[in-house]
PDB file of C-alpha atoms in Angstrom:
ATOM      1  CA  MET A   1      78.140  94.013  68.256  1.00  0.00           C
ATOM      2  CA  SER A   2      74.231  94.938  68.254  1.00  0.00           C
ATOM      3  CA  GLU A   3      72.982  97.440  70.538  1.00  0.00           C
ATOM      4  CA  SER A   4      71.366  94.990  72.991  1.00  0.00           C
ATOM      5  CA  HIS A   5      73.774  92.758  75.271  1.00  0.00           C
ATOM      6  CA  ASP A   6      70.740  90.696  76.224  1.00  0.00           C
ATOM      7  CA  PRO A   7      71.425  87.149  74.966  1.00  0.00           C
ATOM      8  CA  LEU A   8      67.704  86.487  74.497  1.00  0.00           C
ATOM      9  CA  ALA A   9      67.213  89.690  72.299  1.00  0.00           C
ATOM     10  CA  ARG A  10      70.206  88.679  70.253  1.00  0.00           C
ATOM     11  CA  ALA A  11      68.885  85.096  70.117  1.00  0.00           C
ATOM     12  CA  HIS A  12      65.605  86.553  68.730  1.00  0.00           C
ATOM     13  CA  HIS A  13      67.336  89.093  66.459  1.00  0.00           C
ATOM     14  CA  TYR A  14      69.497  86.007  64.976  1.00  0.00           C
ATOM     15  CA  ALA A  15      66.491  83.844  64.521  1.00  0.00           C
ATOM     16  CA  LYS A  16      64.527  86.605  62.901  1.00  0.00           C
ATOM     17  CA  SER A  17      67.066  87.191  60.388  1.00  0.00           C
ATOM     18  CA  LYS A  18      67.531  83.564  59.392  1.00  0.00           C
ATOM     19  CA  ARG A  19      63.788  83.022  59.281  1.00  0.00           C
ATOM     20  CA  ILE A  20      63.748  80.538  62.168  1.00  0.00           C
ATOM     21  CA  GLU A  21      62.038  80.397  65.611  1.00  0.00           C
ATOM     22  CA  LEU A  22      63.581  79.748  68.996  1.00  0.00           C
ATOM     23  CA  GLU A  23      61.797  76.924  70.646  1.00  0.00           C
ATOM     24  CA  GLU A  24      59.434  77.438  73.428  1.00  0.00           C
ATOM     25  CA  LYS A  25      61.209  76.547  76.633  1.00  0.00           C
ATOM     26  CA  GLY A  26      64.110  75.702  74.348  1.00  0.00           C
ATOM     27  CA  LYS A  27      66.996  76.933  76.576  1.00  0.00           C
ATOM     28  CA  LEU A  28      69.533  74.368  76.265  1.00  0.00           C
ATOM     29  CA  GLY A  29      72.047  75.714  78.829  1.00  0.00           C
ATOM     30  CA  HIS A  30      74.006  78.692  80.161  1.00  0.00           C
ATOM     31  CA  GLY A  31      77.595  78.811  81.070  1.00  0.00           C
ATOM     32  CA  THR A  32      80.467  81.267  81.452  1.00  0.00           C
ATOM     33  CA  ASP A  33      80.807  81.434  77.725  1.00  0.00           C
ATOM     34  CA  GLY A  34      77.145  82.162  77.026  1.00  0.00           C
ATOM     35  CA  THR A  35      73.547  80.848  76.517  1.00  0.00           C
ATOM     36  CA  VAL A  36      72.305  77.986  74.146  1.00  0.00           C
ATOM     37  CA  TRP A  37      68.754  77.684  72.810  1.00  0.00           C
ATOM     38  CA  ALA A  38      66.997  75.260  70.514  1.00  0.00           C
ATOM     39  CA  THR A  39      65.689  76.482  67.364  1.00  0.00           C
ATOM     40  CA  SER A  40      62.965  75.300  64.829  1.00  0.00           C
ATOM     41  CA  ARG A  41      65.324  73.824  62.557  1.00  0.00           C
ATOM     42  CA  ALA A  42      66.556  71.423  65.093  1.00  0.00           C
ATOM     43  CA  SER A  43      69.683  73.529  65.961  1.00  0.00           C
ATOM     44  CA  ALA A  44      71.326  74.914  68.761  1.00  0.00           C
ATOM     45  CA  LEU A  45      71.896  78.534  68.964  1.00  0.00           C
ATOM     46  CA  LYS A  46      74.737  80.003  71.153  1.00  0.00           C
ATOM     47  CA  LEU A  47      74.885  83.522  72.269  1.00  0.00           C
ATOM     48  CA  PHE A  48      78.449  84.360  73.430  1.00  0.00           C
ATOM     49  CA  GLU A  49      79.137  86.915  76.385  1.00  0.00           C
ATOM     50  CA  HIS A  50      82.823  87.629  75.153  1.00  0.00           C
ATOM     51  CA  CYS A  51      84.500  87.765  71.839  1.00  0.00           C
ATOM     52  CA  LYS A  52      87.298  85.316  72.746  1.00  0.00           C
ATOM     53  CA  GLY A  53      84.953  82.503  73.510  1.00  0.00           C
ATOM     54  CA  TYR A  54      83.009  83.486  70.255  1.00  0.00           C
ATOM     55  CA  ASP A  55      86.241  83.531  68.325  1.00  0.00           C
ATOM     56  CA  ASN A  56      87.531  80.337  69.589  1.00  0.00           C
ATOM     57  CA  GLU A  57      84.307  78.392  69.066  1.00  0.00           C
ATOM     58  CA  LEU A  58      83.694  79.431  65.550  1.00  0.00           C
ATOM     59  CA  ALA A  59      87.459  78.993  64.756  1.00  0.00           C
ATOM     60  CA  CYS A  60      87.207  75.550  66.338  1.00  0.00           C
ATOM     61  CA  TYR A  61      83.858  74.382  64.557  1.00  0.00           C
ATOM     62  CA  ARG A  62      85.347  75.860  61.176  1.00  0.00           C
ATOM     63  CA  ARG A  63      88.641  73.758  61.569  1.00  0.00           C
ATOM     64  CA  LEU A  64      86.786  70.495  62.402  1.00  0.00           C
ATOM     65  CA  GLY A  65      84.467  70.951  59.555  1.00  0.00           C
ATOM     66  CA  ASN A  66      87.002  71.877  56.900  1.00  0.00           C
ATOM     67  CA  ALA A  67      88.730  68.703  58.061  1.00  0.00           C
ATOM     68  CA  GLY A  68      85.580  66.540  57.679  1.00  0.00           C
ATOM     69  CA  ILE A  69      85.808  65.720  61.521  1.00  0.00           C
ATOM     70  CA  HIS A  70      82.111  65.155  62.794  1.00  0.00           C
ATOM     71  CA  GLU A  71      83.351  62.892  65.803  1.00  0.00           C
ATOM     72  CA  ILE A  72      86.426  62.593  67.943  1.00  0.00           C
ATOM     73  CA  ARG A  73      87.191  59.027  69.293  1.00  0.00           C
ATOM     74  CA  GLY A  74      83.433  57.999  68.867  1.00  0.00           C
ATOM     75  CA  LEU A  75      82.123  61.220  70.492  1.00  0.00           C
ATOM     76  CA  ALA A  76      79.844  63.397  68.339  1.00  0.00           C
ATOM     77  CA  VAL A  77      80.871  66.970  67.843  1.00  0.00           C
ATOM     78  CA  PRO A  78      78.303  69.335  66.505  1.00  0.00           C
ATOM     79  CA  ARG A  79      78.640  70.872  63.022  1.00  0.00           C
ATOM     80  CA  LEU A  80      78.539  74.449  62.512  1.00  0.00           C
ATOM     81  CA  VAL A  81      75.279  75.536  60.640  1.00  0.00           C
ATOM     82  CA  ASP A  82      75.902  79.367  60.662  1.00  0.00           C
ATOM     83  CA  PHE A  83      77.013  82.359  62.569  1.00  0.00           C
ATOM     84  CA  ASP A  84      76.497  86.118  62.702  1.00  0.00           C
ATOM     85  CA  ASP A  85      79.478  88.103  63.805  1.00  0.00           C
ATOM     86  CA  SER A  86      77.637  91.352  64.660  1.00  0.00           C
ATOM     87  CA  ILE A  87      75.837  89.501  67.546  1.00  0.00           C
ATOM     88  CA  MET A  88      78.420  86.707  68.222  1.00  0.00           C
ATOM     89  CA  ALA A  89      76.137  84.006  67.640  1.00  0.00           C
ATOM     90  CA  VAL A  90      76.950  80.337  66.664  1.00  0.00           C
ATOM     91  CA  GLU A  91      74.505  77.998  65.300  1.00  0.00           C
ATOM     92  CA  MET A  92      75.251  74.210  65.411  1.00  0.00           C
ATOM     93  CA  THR A  93      73.702  70.744  65.186  1.00  0.00           C
ATOM     94  CA  ILE A  94      72.454  69.148  68.133  1.00  0.00           C
ATOM     95  CA  VAL A  95      74.330  66.278  69.248  1.00  0.00           C
ATOM     96  CA  GLN A  96      73.337  63.432  71.495  1.00  0.00           C
ATOM     97  CA  PRO A  97      75.849  61.409  73.970  1.00  0.00           C
ATOM     98  CA  PRO A  98      78.419  60.509  73.463  1.00  0.00           C
ATOM     99  CA  TYR A  99      79.610  63.756  72.603  1.00  0.00           C
ATOM    100  CA  VAL A 100      82.321  66.536  72.931  1.00  0.00           C
ATOM    101  CA  LEU A 101      81.189  70.066  72.589  1.00  0.00           C
ATOM    102  CA  ASP A 102      81.902  73.668  74.170  1.00  0.00           C
ATOM    103  CA  PHE A 103      85.051  75.086  72.412  1.00  0.00           C
ATOM    104  CA  GLY A 104      85.123  78.489  73.871  1.00  0.00           C
ATOM    105  CA  LYS A 105      88.092  77.661  75.974  1.00  0.00           C
ATOM    106  CA  VAL A 106      90.754  76.213  73.330  1.00  0.00           C
ATOM    107  CA  TYR A 107      94.096  77.347  72.430  1.00  0.00           C
ATOM    108  CA  PHE A 108      95.286  76.649  68.869  1.00  0.00           C
ATOM    109  CA  ASP A 109      98.347  75.264  67.357  1.00  0.00           C
ATOM    110  CA  HIS A 110     100.273  76.223  70.653  1.00  0.00           C
ATOM    111  CA  PRO A 111      99.572  74.838  74.092  1.00  0.00           C
ATOM    112  CA  PRO A 112      98.394  77.631  76.645  1.00  0.00           C
ATOM    113  CA  PRO A 113     101.416  79.214  78.386  1.00  0.00           C
ATOM    114  CA  TYR A 114     100.910  77.318  81.543  1.00  0.00           C
ATOM    115  CA  TRP A 115     100.920  73.919  79.881  1.00  0.00           C
ATOM    116  CA  SER A 116     104.429  72.851  81.119  1.00  0.00           C
ATOM    117  CA  ASP A 117     103.493  73.719  84.745  1.00  0.00           C
ATOM    118  CA  GLU A 118     103.891  70.151  86.162  1.00  0.00           C
ATOM    119  CA  PRO A 119     102.025  71.020  89.751  1.00  0.00           C
ATOM    120  CA  LEU A 120      99.221  72.452  87.669  1.00  0.00           C
ATOM    121  CA  ARG A 121      99.236  69.598  85.490  1.00  0.00           C
ATOM    122  CA  GLN A 122      98.975  67.362  88.433  1.00  0.00           C
ATOM    123  CA  THR A 123      96.012  69.054  89.748  1.00  0.00           C
ATOM    124  CA  MET A 124      94.205  68.798  86.368  1.00  0.00           C
ATOM    125  CA  HIS A 125      94.735  65.150  86.157  1.00  0.00           C
ATOM    126  CA  ALA A 126      93.399  64.936  89.906  1.00  0.00           C
ATOM    127  CA  GLU A 127      90.310  66.897  89.073  1.00  0.00           C
ATOM    128  CA  GLY A 128      89.789  64.899  85.941  1.00  0.00           C
ATOM    129  CA  ARG A 129      90.140  61.654  87.643  1.00  0.00           C
ATOM    130  CA  GLU A 130      87.746  62.899  90.183  1.00  0.00           C
ATOM    131  CA  LEU A 131      85.226  64.245  87.734  1.00  0.00           C
ATOM    132  CA  PHE A 132      85.351  61.118  85.246  1.00  0.00           C
ATOM    133  CA  GLY A 133      86.477  58.507  87.211  1.00  0.00           C
ATOM    134  CA  ARG A 134      87.328  55.381  84.933  1.00  0.00           C
ATOM    135  CA  ARG A 135      86.626  57.412  81.844  1.00  0.00           C
ATOM    136  CA  TRP A 136      89.586  59.788  82.695  1.00  0.00           C
ATOM    137  CA  PRO A 137      91.934  57.834  80.408  1.00  0.00           C
ATOM    138  CA  GLU A 138      89.359  58.070  77.546  1.00  0.00           C
ATOM    139  CA  VAL A 139      89.213  61.895  77.975  1.00  0.00           C
ATOM    140  CA  LEU A 140      92.699  62.009  77.845  1.00  0.00           C
ATOM    141  CA  ARG A 141      92.705  60.321  74.617  1.00  0.00           C
ATOM    142  CA  VAL A 142      89.827  62.770  73.136  1.00  0.00           C
ATOM    143  CA  LEU A 143      92.207  65.548  74.424  1.00  0.00           C
ATOM    144  CA  ALA A 144      95.239  64.055  72.592  1.00  0.00           C
ATOM    145  CA  ALA A 145      92.978  63.526  69.215  1.00  0.00           C
ATOM    146  CA  LEU A 146      92.073  67.274  69.498  1.00  0.00           C
ATOM    147  CA  GLN A 147      95.860  68.211  70.042  1.00  0.00           C
ATOM    148  CA  ALA A 148      96.923  66.420  66.981  1.00  0.00           C
ATOM    149  CA  LEU A 149      94.357  68.720  65.259  1.00  0.00           C
ATOM    150  CA  GLY A 150      96.234  71.783  66.924  1.00  0.00           C
ATOM    151  CA  ILE A 151      93.352  72.268  69.504  1.00  0.00           C
ATOM    152  CA  TYR A 152      94.216  72.538  72.992  1.00  0.00           C
ATOM    153  CA  TYR A 153      90.975  71.812  74.853  1.00  0.00           C
ATOM    154  CA  VAL A 154      91.288  73.130  78.262  1.00  0.00           C
ATOM    155  CA  ASP A 155      87.585  72.735  79.803  1.00  0.00           C
ATOM    156  CA  PRO A 156      87.167  69.027  80.228  1.00  0.00           C
ATOM    157  CA  LYS A 157      84.046  68.474  82.264  1.00  0.00           C
ATOM    158  CA  PRO A 158      81.216  66.041  82.154  1.00  0.00           C
ATOM    159  CA  ALA A 159      78.866  68.606  80.618  1.00  0.00           C
ATOM    160  CA  ASN A 160      81.326  69.127  77.690  1.00  0.00           C
ATOM    161  CA  ILE A 161      82.535  65.425  77.315  1.00  0.00           C
ATOM    162  CA  ASN A 162      79.768  63.447  77.859  1.00  0.00           C
ATOM    163  CA  PHE A 163      79.964  59.434  77.248  1.00  0.00           C
ATOM    164  CA  GLY A 164      76.367  58.864  77.738  1.00  0.00           C
ATOM    165  CA  ASP A 165      76.544  56.351  80.628  1.00  0.00           C
ATOM    166  CA  ASP A 166      76.617  59.044  83.499  1.00  0.00           C
TER     167      ASP A 166
END
């Protein structure tokens, strides 16, 4: 990784290397995986804090893109625009609701080790019903569609799976 661990400095480095600009007041979000900015080419640039999240997100966008998948059950999925391994940067298209995004916490081809823990799954369903209300069955169908692609999505929350009517 580059010498700087500062996400904004890495974002400016990426933008300069791609001959684009970060948008003024263009910070789109921040979470445990990283920080996201809008760019002058109408894309989102995510700078990751940890290699695992970066590797997962990049692999997921590649898998979805290679399969020609740009939506899951009617929810838009960002498309990979570019990336930079040296600074853990992923550039993707910006999507509007309804969408599913943020693939930093996924497992590929096999469920996570705790997947068969019934009390934990019951807790996940209870939390999902609380977060999504009547939409929880639709979220489960989105998760099932991702699983059919070998993507076990373990971070369902309204910021990541947005139906546009909240």
